[in-house]
XYZ file of C-alpha atoms in Angstrom:
417
model
C 112.984 60.792 160.785
C 109.778 61.855 162.681
C 110.931 65.765 161.725
C 108.169 67.892 160.449
C 109.691 69.398 157.026
C 110.475 72.920 157.118
C 110.485 72.893 160.700
C 112.431 72.540 163.616
C 109.854 70.903 166.053
C 110.426 67.094 167.006
C 106.440 65.319 166.107
C 107.708 63.010 169.568
C 107.127 66.806 170.926
C 104.112 67.533 169.548
C 100.672 67.335 171.884
C 98.526 64.065 171.710
C 95.780 66.431 170.453
C 97.916 67.309 167.105
C 99.503 64.103 166.890
C 96.464 62.193 167.076
C 95.279 64.008 163.722
C 98.525 63.016 162.272
C 98.324 59.281 162.984
C 94.838 59.172 161.762
C 95.444 60.671 158.586
C 98.513 57.799 157.982
C 96.392 55.217 159.445
C 97.868 51.792 157.582
C 99.679 49.015 157.476
C 103.082 51.227 156.647
C 102.933 52.994 158.963
C 102.474 50.550 162.177
C 105.122 48.389 160.617
C 106.718 51.329 161.478
C 105.582 53.438 164.706
C 104.783 50.594 166.824
C 107.579 49.986 169.383
C 109.586 53.677 168.709
C 108.539 54.378 172.461
C 106.013 54.139 174.829
C 103.562 56.851 174.057
C 103.647 56.353 170.800
C 102.963 52.594 171.466
C 99.840 53.696 173.613
C 99.232 56.441 171.017
C 98.801 54.143 167.638
C 97.871 51.085 169.105
C 94.643 53.138 171.623
C 91.359 50.854 170.959
C 89.893 53.518 169.181
C 92.258 54.406 166.825
C 93.107 50.914 165.434
C 89.139 49.410 165.406
C 89.519 49.949 161.462
C 92.856 48.732 160.055
C 93.325 49.147 156.144
C 96.239 46.412 155.559
C 96.741 46.930 152.326
C 99.685 47.680 150.776
C 99.773 51.176 148.958
C 101.525 50.307 144.896
C 102.576 53.612 144.861
C 105.283 54.119 148.001
C 108.477 54.214 146.415
C 109.537 51.191 149.114
C 106.639 49.404 147.951
C 108.287 45.470 147.226
C 107.619 42.064 147.473
C 110.902 41.275 149.620
C 109.877 44.700 151.568
C 106.131 43.733 152.027
C 107.079 40.130 153.468
C 108.860 41.762 156.027
C 106.444 44.860 156.556
C 103.419 41.354 157.137
C 106.511 39.636 159.474
C 106.208 42.667 161.948
C 102.706 42.911 161.636
C 101.831 39.949 163.160
C 104.467 39.441 165.189
C 105.040 42.712 167.085
C 101.783 44.042 166.311
C 98.717 41.539 165.869
C 99.795 39.643 169.354
C 98.651 43.065 171.060
C 95.417 44.625 169.857
C 93.371 41.201 167.667
C 91.328 41.740 170.837
C 90.210 45.339 169.766
C 89.901 44.900 166.404
C 85.699 46.218 164.894
C 86.777 46.195 160.830
C 89.611 44.871 159.182
C 90.736 46.230 154.906
C 92.021 43.494 153.209
C 93.588 42.568 150.067
C 94.647 39.382 149.205
C 98.442 39.790 149.208
C 96.931 40.829 153.606
C 94.927 37.396 153.637
C 97.886 34.596 154.323
C 98.522 37.255 156.898
C 96.318 38.840 158.878
C 93.258 35.599 158.695
C 95.489 32.840 159.179
C 97.725 33.506 161.926
C 95.266 35.089 165.009
C 91.523 34.753 166.287
C 90.336 38.513 166.596
C 87.007 38.159 169.227
C 85.902 41.522 168.128
C 85.305 41.384 164.695
C 82.258 42.138 162.775
C 83.096 44.751 160.011
C 85.073 43.135 157.386
C 85.903 44.654 152.928
C 87.977 41.788 150.931
C 89.291 44.125 148.091
C 90.702 44.009 144.606
C 89.983 40.437 144.686
C 89.865 37.548 141.908
C 86.941 35.540 142.330
C 89.077 32.223 141.988
C 91.249 33.719 145.501
C 88.234 33.751 146.514
C 87.067 30.950 146.562
C 89.701 29.117 147.764
C 88.862 30.928 151.096
C 85.447 30.393 150.363
C 85.502 26.252 150.572
C 87.331 24.204 152.894
C 88.204 25.029 157.249
C 88.924 29.234 156.774
C 89.876 31.164 159.064
C 87.472 33.388 156.915
C 84.515 30.662 156.283
C 84.699 30.727 160.868
C 84.501 34.703 160.388
C 81.596 35.003 157.979
C 79.742 31.997 158.818
C 79.462 33.403 163.384
C 81.126 37.203 163.218
C 80.966 39.078 160.996
C 77.743 41.606 160.061
C 79.009 44.105 158.254
C 80.613 43.173 154.554
C 82.377 44.765 151.436
C 83.657 42.817 148.427
C 85.111 43.960 145.635
C 85.627 41.657 142.917
C 88.288 42.338 140.010
C 88.117 39.702 137.257
C 85.061 37.533 135.790
C 82.515 34.957 137.468
C 84.203 31.517 137.926
C 82.331 28.863 136.441
C 82.793 26.084 139.368
C 83.295 22.706 138.208
C 79.734 21.896 135.985
C 79.671 24.289 133.798
C 77.659 26.484 135.529
C 77.800 29.804 136.520
C 79.429 30.768 139.974
C 76.593 33.425 141.532
C 79.442 35.011 144.778
C 76.548 37.337 145.311
C 74.581 33.957 146.870
C 77.706 31.991 148.077
C 78.242 34.457 150.241
C 74.400 34.666 150.974
C 74.314 31.101 151.401
C 77.669 31.369 154.016
C 76.929 34.601 156.112
C 74.042 33.602 159.193
C 74.556 36.958 160.433
C 75.619 38.932 157.399
C 72.887 42.265 157.965
C 74.870 44.946 155.874
C 77.036 43.884 152.386
C 77.924 46.265 149.378
C 79.101 43.624 146.572
C 80.841 45.260 143.939
C 81.685 42.664 140.932
C 83.661 43.941 136.940
C 81.498 41.428 135.645
C 77.726 42.711 136.506
C 75.759 40.087 137.880
C 72.374 38.157 136.721
C 70.069 36.277 138.384
C 67.441 35.344 135.750
C 68.862 31.485 135.186
C 68.958 31.190 139.038
C 66.681 29.211 140.875
C 64.399 32.050 143.428
C 65.387 30.102 146.385
C 69.305 30.750 145.826
C 69.716 34.022 146.741
C 68.268 34.241 150.345
C 68.425 35.876 153.894
C 66.849 36.004 156.631
C 69.276 38.753 158.171
C 70.097 40.676 155.135
C 69.021 44.316 155.634
C 70.543 46.570 153.618
C 72.124 45.541 150.281
C 75.008 47.837 147.641
C 74.732 45.480 144.775
C 74.869 46.192 141.070
C 72.822 43.832 138.134
C 72.683 43.702 135.438
C 68.407 44.126 134.540
C 65.616 45.451 136.701
C 64.720 41.353 135.782
C 66.882 40.852 138.822
C 66.648 43.971 140.819
C 62.804 42.186 140.712
C 63.760 39.240 141.925
C 66.206 40.097 144.925
C 62.370 41.459 146.297
C 60.260 38.387 145.845
C 61.200 37.420 148.786
C 64.679 35.734 149.102
C 66.076 38.465 150.856
C 63.134 38.742 153.491
C 63.935 42.224 155.769
C 65.757 43.807 153.260
C 65.232 48.024 154.962
C 67.457 49.336 152.320
C 68.861 48.914 148.664
C 70.943 50.641 146.517
C 71.341 49.369 143.425
C 72.646 50.044 140.060
C 71.431 48.336 137.168
C 72.978 48.120 133.480
C 69.356 48.048 131.991
C 66.249 48.376 132.243
C 64.481 47.101 128.974
C 61.550 44.428 128.894
C 61.179 41.372 130.052
C 59.306 37.529 129.237
C 59.619 36.810 132.435
C 57.259 36.481 135.329
C 58.526 38.863 138.228
C 55.584 39.912 140.085
C 56.008 43.372 139.983
C 53.134 44.206 142.525
C 53.366 42.580 145.623
C 53.468 45.361 148.640
C 57.482 45.651 150.654
C 56.594 47.601 154.065
C 59.909 46.923 154.530
C 61.443 47.910 152.521
C 62.336 52.163 153.758
C 65.147 53.016 151.758
C 65.300 52.503 147.636
C 68.272 54.250 145.662
C 68.091 53.455 142.293
C 70.347 53.912 139.199
C 71.647 53.518 135.734
C 73.325 55.446 132.847
C 71.106 54.264 129.961
C 67.737 55.890 129.044
C 64.835 53.764 128.976
C 61.630 53.553 127.252
C 60.096 52.096 130.483
C 59.945 54.056 133.296
C 56.331 53.440 133.703
C 55.244 49.700 133.392
C 58.626 49.152 135.577
C 60.205 50.629 137.902
C 57.182 52.535 138.769
C 55.194 49.651 139.938
C 58.076 49.076 142.171
C 57.549 52.397 143.563
C 54.558 52.004 144.676
C 55.642 47.951 145.797
C 57.127 50.398 148.913
C 54.229 53.296 149.855
C 54.984 55.644 147.031
C 51.937 56.297 145.537
C 51.853 56.698 142.219
C 55.479 57.663 142.851
C 55.021 60.086 146.011
C 58.717 61.657 146.477
C 57.858 63.761 149.856
C 61.876 64.110 150.023
C 63.165 65.380 146.937
C 63.758 68.973 146.964
C 66.293 69.024 143.942
C 65.823 67.501 140.784
C 67.756 67.616 137.064
C 66.286 66.134 134.352
C 68.263 65.037 131.254
C 67.302 63.341 128.110
C 66.849 62.857 124.610
C 63.514 62.664 123.921
C 61.074 65.622 124.540
C 59.095 65.683 127.706
C 55.306 66.318 127.490
C 52.988 67.939 128.972
C 51.952 65.195 131.024
C 55.632 64.027 132.551
C 55.390 67.463 133.536
C 51.825 66.422 135.248
C 53.463 63.685 137.231
C 56.824 65.440 138.176
C 54.361 68.140 139.611
C 52.618 65.737 141.464
C 55.293 63.230 142.800
C 57.772 65.676 143.765
C 55.145 68.051 145.894
C 58.214 70.053 147.754
C 60.331 70.048 145.039
C 62.217 73.607 145.157
C 64.910 73.562 142.695
C 64.347 71.572 138.566
C 67.318 72.150 136.666
C 65.907 70.651 132.002
C 67.919 70.120 130.000
C 66.230 68.616 126.420
C 66.593 70.201 122.657
C 63.753 67.802 121.672
C 61.217 69.882 120.451
C 57.597 68.742 122.642
C 55.285 66.333 119.693
C 51.745 67.596 122.181
C 51.840 70.878 122.944
C 48.940 72.393 120.773
C 46.762 69.814 122.888
C 47.074 69.959 126.376
C 44.566 72.310 128.182
C 47.032 70.510 131.514
C 46.838 73.742 133.841
C 50.579 73.061 136.407
C 51.932 74.233 140.098
C 55.300 74.322 141.972
C 53.882 74.780 144.269
C 57.497 75.476 146.118
C 59.909 76.301 143.609
C 62.180 78.269 143.727
C 64.964 77.970 141.462
C 64.832 76.641 137.380
C 67.571 76.136 134.441
C 66.531 76.687 131.516
C 69.250 76.964 130.147
C 69.740 73.965 127.753
C 65.676 73.662 126.930
C 64.328 73.993 123.443
C 62.523 76.962 123.755
C 59.143 74.922 123.941
C 59.984 74.422 127.736
C 60.416 78.060 128.332
C 56.859 78.327 127.090
C 56.022 75.332 128.984
C 57.081 77.056 132.269
C 56.780 80.854 132.021
C 53.422 80.482 130.765
C 50.528 81.565 133.657
C 48.475 79.619 131.804
C 50.203 76.379 130.886
C 52.300 76.489 134.367
C 51.812 78.619 138.043
C 55.065 79.687 139.585
C 54.711 81.254 142.934
C 58.092 81.317 144.651
C 60.286 81.646 141.629
C 63.181 83.634 142.469
C 65.445 82.313 140.469
C 65.947 81.597 136.440
C 68.549 80.228 134.098
C 67.879 81.098 130.744
C 69.543 82.287 127.355
C 68.898 85.611 126.204
C 67.576 84.448 122.328
C 64.280 82.340 123.424
C 63.456 84.446 126.822
C 63.083 87.269 124.213
C 62.068 85.414 121.294
C 59.031 83.815 124.346
C 58.629 87.992 125.301
C 58.545 88.675 122.496
C 61.040 92.199 123.358
C 59.924 91.602 127.039
C 56.259 93.121 125.863
C 53.714 90.338 126.151
C 51.875 89.771 129.510
C 51.820 85.708 129.120
C 55.295 85.908 130.594
C 55.170 89.208 132.800
C 53.162 87.229 135.619
C 56.119 84.968 136.166
C 58.687 87.419 134.855
C 57.919 90.127 137.259
C 58.190 87.918 141.114
C 62.290 86.996 139.466
C 64.738 87.765 142.132
C 67.310 86.731 140.619
C 68.771 86.140 136.781
C 71.367 84.325 135.743
C 71.430 84.804 131.502
C 75.635 83.736 131.092
C 75.874 85.335 127.423
C 76.138 89.113 127.332
C 73.522 91.376 125.531
C 71.931 94.687 125.211
C 68.975 95.330 127.515
C 65.923 96.426 125.749
C 63.519 99.578 127.344
C 61.128 97.095 128.705
C 63.906 94.917 130.482
C 63.752 96.393 133.540
C 60.285 96.629 134.437
C 59.224 92.934 132.934
C 61.818 91.750 134.967
C 60.371 94.748 138.757
C 62.270 92.591 141.137
C 65.350 92.616 140.233
């Protein structure tokens, strides 16, 4: 049972260091049940404080022995043989509904401060958040780091209004510092009173919401000590709601904002928010690599904003097959002072002109260019014109994926290759 495959070495003969590495890879409720009480050495290693500070008490559904009868046996063994010996050492639990009733309702966990509740339905979780329950007492008094994963639709409370579980958690927990909240039906705050989601302790939150208004709602004084916000927004659109997007947010030091839908409202919705947290005009001083993709053309004015907002940008990749509309009317000269890598292989020829012609854009440190051969040859007029020669002469690595025959003047045009 405890022999390594293809070897005659018994696992009990392995040094502690190697055995601990194996245990770290197999640290599950099933492993605890199997290895505790095997011998004194296993007990010492498996139940060590540094090893059991985080227990994942979820049953893995693909295990061959998974059944309701066997699960009952495993949890009974854990509750009677393991938890009484280690409850005072545990700092973090990962729990699912199946293990909740066995684990939290049996023993006191004085050092528990982090909790992950996964694969819960809202009705089931709501039952544990109402009445006199162990979970409710833990959230009230101990838990500072909380992760919640709700897999179904938002529950309805008796008066017919939708229950916002995120708001409920904040109202219950008075010492919460870090909250990650995932719900398959995305959260909306637009119909809630402004005092609903309030916390004086929360400093970090990771959440998915419906609209940009929901993001502004959370930043409108409800979470007064929030310093890190990781937010996923389904749709960034215009709004008829009167939500202030001008007040400074001096305590917000980190904002990660993701939306997978196109938006036409970057300038009048996102940029004002960036200014509130200290990005004057949207300054991203730490960004070194930027990927730009859209189905609408990138105009010269946008690249001017990019060069200003990302002053230390080193790598730029552009994906856009649409022709620029106002390329003939712009006289703005743009400089990317630190850019050394440029990827134009999935762009319209207009962007090749935009970046390679030194009358449009200065790329003093550019050394690597990825591009298709046909637009490159067209723009450079068969590697003869002067407009792109200065930029191309600095290229030390040219990536062209399709095969081509080098013209006579190719190497002199790219003289640094």
